[in-house]
Amino acid sequence: MRRSLALLATSALGLAACATTGGLSAPTDVIRYHLGAPVERGTVVVQPAAGGDGLSGQPFAAAVSRQLGLAGYVPAAPGGQVQFIALVDVRRSAQEGPRRPSPFSIGIGAGGYSGGGNGGVGLGGGIGIPIGKSRRNQLLGTELTVTIKRRVDQSPVWEGNARTLQRSPADEAVIADKLAAALFTGFPGESGRTITVR
C-alpha cells in the first residue's frame, strides 16, 4: 500500500514538472522534401517567407541560421555573393487540450471515534469534491517551415516542416531552437518521410 502511494506521488510530481516546463517535452513531427540528389551548400541569407504572420523574424530566423551553419551553409557577407535564400515561415494556432479539474474543492473527513471501556475504534478518511466546471488546458501549436532556394533562378533545393504543441504561454526562443533543431536533424533527411523528434 505504501509503495503504491509512493508511486502515485512520484507520478504526480512528474506531471507537475512537465507543466512547469511549458510542455516542451512534447514530440516534434518533421517532414522534409528534396530531389534525392546531394543537396548543394554555399552562402545563404535568411529571409521571412511572403504571407507569414511576422513570427519568422527573431528568434526563429536566428535559430534557423544556426542550424544552417551546422548543416554546412555559410552566412553571406553584406554585399557579398549570395548563392541560396532560406525562406522562414512560422505559424501558430491555439487549441484546447484535455480537460483538467477545477482547482477549488471541499475536503470532507471523518473524525476519530472512541468507544467505551478499554476498547476503541478509530475512523478516518477524506473525500475531495471538485467545485465548478473543469477547465481545458490552453495549447499552442507552432509550425516552422523552411525552404532553401537557389538565388539565381529561385528553384527550391530543399524544404522542411516541423510542428509541435506546448502549453501557453511558452518561451518563444526555446520553441524556436527546438523546432529548428528538429527540422535539421540528419539534414537533408529522407524525402517525404515523417519522423518524430523527442
PDB file of N, CA and C in Angstrom, residues 46 55-71 86 88 90 144 146 172-184:
ATOM      1  N   VAL A  46      18.969  34.445 -44.784  1.00  0.00           N
ATOM      2  CA  VAL A  46      17.690  34.008 -44.221  1.00  0.00           C
ATOM      3  C   VAL A  46      16.700  35.155 -44.344  1.00  0.00           C
ATOM      4  N   LEU A  55       6.123  36.147 -37.384  1.00  0.00           N
ATOM      5  CA  LEU A  55       6.891  35.489 -36.336  1.00  0.00           C
ATOM      6  C   LEU A  55       8.225  34.954 -36.829  1.00  0.00           C
ATOM      7  N   SER A  56       8.442  35.031 -38.141  1.00  0.00           N
ATOM      8  CA  SER A  56       9.664  34.448 -38.687  1.00  0.00           C
ATOM      9  C   SER A  56      10.859  35.386 -38.577  1.00  0.00           C
ATOM     10  N   GLY A  57      10.717  36.475 -37.811  1.00  0.00           N
ATOM     11  CA  GLY A  57      11.875  37.316 -37.519  1.00  0.00           C
ATOM     12  C   GLY A  57      12.702  36.647 -36.447  1.00  0.00           C
ATOM     13  N   GLN A  58      13.053  37.395 -35.432  1.00  0.00           N
ATOM     14  CA  GLN A  58      13.781  36.816 -34.306  1.00  0.00           C
ATOM     15  C   GLN A  58      12.758  36.265 -33.340  1.00  0.00           C
ATOM     16  N   PRO A  59      13.035  35.149 -32.670  1.00  0.00           N
ATOM     17  CA  PRO A  59      14.265  34.368 -32.677  1.00  0.00           C
ATOM     18  C   PRO A  59      14.266  33.192 -33.668  1.00  0.00           C
ATOM     19  N   PHE A  60      13.190  33.023 -34.449  1.00  0.00           N
ATOM     20  CA  PHE A  60      13.132  31.875 -35.359  1.00  0.00           C
ATOM     21  C   PHE A  60      14.193  31.960 -36.458  1.00  0.00           C
ATOM     22  N   ALA A  61      14.383  33.153 -37.028  1.00  0.00           N
ATOM     23  CA  ALA A  61      15.398  33.311 -38.067  1.00  0.00           C
ATOM     24  C   ALA A  61      16.785  33.015 -37.509  1.00  0.00           C
ATOM     25  N   ALA A  62      17.041  33.440 -36.269  1.00  0.00           N
ATOM     26  CA  ALA A  62      18.337  33.182 -35.647  1.00  0.00           C
ATOM     27  C   ALA A  62      18.545  31.692 -35.421  1.00  0.00           C
ATOM     28  N   ALA A  63      17.486  30.996 -34.980  1.00  0.00           N
ATOM     29  CA  ALA A  63      17.596  29.552 -34.751  1.00  0.00           C
ATOM     30  C   ALA A  63      17.850  28.811 -36.065  1.00  0.00           C
ATOM     31  N   VAL A  64      17.166  29.219 -37.128  1.00  0.00           N
ATOM     32  CA  VAL A  64      17.370  28.589 -38.433  1.00  0.00           C
ATOM     33  C   VAL A  64      18.778  28.871 -38.950  1.00  0.00           C
ATOM     34  N   SER A  65      19.264  30.099 -38.768  1.00  0.00           N
ATOM     35  CA  SER A  65      20.623  30.452 -39.199  1.00  0.00           C
ATOM     36  C   SER A  65      21.671  29.571 -38.529  1.00  0.00           C
ATOM     37  N   ARG A  66      21.488  29.314 -37.229  1.00  0.00           N
ATOM     38  CA  ARG A  66      22.443  28.454 -36.515  1.00  0.00           C
ATOM     39  C   ARG A  66      22.432  27.043 -37.094  1.00  0.00           C
ATOM     40  N   GLN A  67      21.249  26.526 -37.370  1.00  0.00           N
ATOM     41  CA  GLN A  67      21.159  25.173 -37.904  1.00  0.00           C
ATOM     42  C   GLN A  67      21.700  25.084 -39.328  1.00  0.00           C
ATOM     43  N   LEU A  68      21.499  26.132 -40.122  1.00  0.00           N
ATOM     44  CA  LEU A  68      22.064  26.164 -41.471  1.00  0.00           C
ATOM     45  C   LEU A  68      23.590  26.099 -41.417  1.00  0.00           C
ATOM     46  N   GLY A  69      24.163  26.808 -40.455  1.00  0.00           N
ATOM     47  CA  GLY A  69      25.608  26.776 -40.281  1.00  0.00           C
ATOM     48  C   GLY A  69      26.108  25.384 -39.943  1.00  0.00           C
ATOM     49  N   LEU A  70      25.376  24.679 -39.073  1.00  0.00           N
ATOM     50  CA  LEU A  70      25.755  23.317 -38.716  1.00  0.00           C
ATOM     51  C   LEU A  70      25.594  22.362 -39.899  1.00  0.00           C
ATOM     52  N   ALA A  71      24.678  22.715 -40.827  1.00  0.00           N
ATOM     53  CA  ALA A  71      24.428  21.868 -41.996  1.00  0.00           C
ATOM     54  C   ALA A  71      25.396  22.143 -43.141  1.00  0.00           C
ATOM     55  N   ALA A  86      17.161  31.183 -47.744  1.00  0.00           N
ATOM     56  CA  ALA A  86      16.357  30.335 -46.866  1.00  0.00           C
ATOM     57  C   ALA A  86      15.140  31.127 -46.417  1.00  0.00           C
ATOM     58  N   VAL A  88      11.852  31.555 -44.270  1.00  0.00           N
ATOM     59  CA  VAL A  88      11.368  31.055 -42.983  1.00  0.00           C
ATOM     60  C   VAL A  88       9.924  31.489 -42.780  1.00  0.00           C
ATOM     61  N   VAL A  90       6.644  30.948 -40.042  1.00  0.00           N
ATOM     62  CA  VAL A  90       6.206  30.450 -38.733  1.00  0.00           C
ATOM     63  C   VAL A  90       4.719  30.733 -38.582  1.00  0.00           C
ATOM     64  N   LEU A 144       6.943  25.438 -38.073  1.00  0.00           N
ATOM     65  CA  LEU A 144       8.070  26.101 -38.725  1.00  0.00           C
ATOM     66  C   LEU A 144       8.320  25.454 -40.079  1.00  0.00           C
ATOM     67  N   VAL A 146      10.804  25.841 -43.554  1.00  0.00           N
ATOM     68  CA  VAL A 146      11.990  26.472 -44.157  1.00  0.00           C
ATOM     69  C   VAL A 146      12.135  25.930 -45.580  1.00  0.00           C
ATOM     70  N   GLU A 172       9.323  31.794 -26.467  1.00  0.00           N
ATOM     71  CA  GLU A 172       9.457  31.762 -27.925  1.00  0.00           C
ATOM     72  C   GLU A 172      10.839  31.300 -28.371  1.00  0.00           C
ATOM     73  N   ALA A 173      11.888  31.739 -27.673  1.00  0.00           N
ATOM     74  CA  ALA A 173      13.250  31.355 -28.052  1.00  0.00           C
ATOM     75  C   ALA A 173      13.464  29.860 -27.891  1.00  0.00           C
ATOM     76  N   VAL A 174      12.906  29.287 -26.831  1.00  0.00           N
ATOM     77  CA  VAL A 174      13.052  27.855 -26.590  1.00  0.00           C
ATOM     78  C   VAL A 174      12.328  27.065 -27.672  1.00  0.00           C
ATOM     79  N   ILE A 175      11.131  27.510 -28.040  1.00  0.00           N
ATOM     80  CA  ILE A 175      10.365  26.837 -29.092  1.00  0.00           C
ATOM     81  C   ILE A 175      11.104  26.927 -30.426  1.00  0.00           C
ATOM     82  N   ALA A 176      11.646  28.101 -30.721  1.00  0.00           N
ATOM     83  CA  ALA A 176      12.373  28.295 -31.984  1.00  0.00           C
ATOM     84  C   ALA A 176      13.565  27.351 -32.073  1.00  0.00           C
ATOM     85  N   ASP A 177      14.341  27.253 -31.001  1.00  0.00           N
ATOM     86  CA  ASP A 177      15.507  26.362 -31.002  1.00  0.00           C
ATOM     87  C   ASP A 177      15.081  24.904 -31.153  1.00  0.00           C
ATOM     88  N   LYS A 178      14.004  24.537 -30.455  1.00  0.00           N
ATOM     89  CA  LYS A 178      13.535  23.155 -30.515  1.00  0.00           C
ATOM     90  C   LYS A 178      13.087  22.782 -31.927  1.00  0.00           C
ATOM     91  N   LEU A 179      12.280  23.629 -32.551  1.00  0.00           N
ATOM     92  CA  LEU A 179      11.766  23.330 -33.884  1.00  0.00           C
ATOM     93  C   LEU A 179      12.879  23.318 -34.933  1.00  0.00           C
ATOM     94  N   ALA A 180      13.771  24.308 -34.874  1.00  0.00           N
ATOM     95  CA  ALA A 180      14.852  24.378 -35.862  1.00  0.00           C
ATOM     96  C   ALA A 180      15.785  23.179 -35.733  1.00  0.00           C
ATOM     97  N   ALA A 181      16.113  22.789 -34.489  1.00  0.00           N
ATOM     98  CA  ALA A 181      16.993  21.640 -34.290  1.00  0.00           C
ATOM     99  C   ALA A 181      16.346  20.361 -34.816  1.00  0.00           C
ATOM    100  N   ALA A 182      15.045  20.208 -34.562  1.00  0.00           N
ATOM    101  CA  ALA A 182      14.344  19.016 -35.051  1.00  0.00           C
ATOM    102  C   ALA A 182      14.285  19.010 -36.575  1.00  0.00           C
ATOM    103  N   LEU A 183      14.039  20.177 -37.161  1.00  0.00           N
ATOM    104  CA  LEU A 183      13.890  20.288 -38.609  1.00  0.00           C
ATOM    105  C   LEU A 183      15.163  19.875 -39.343  1.00  0.00           C
ATOM    106  N   PHE A 184      16.333  20.227 -38.791  1.00  0.00           N
ATOM    107  CA  PHE A 184      17.605  19.948 -39.459  1.00  0.00           C
ATOM    108  C   PHE A 184      18.286  18.681 -38.929  1.00  0.00           C
TER     109      PHE A 184
END
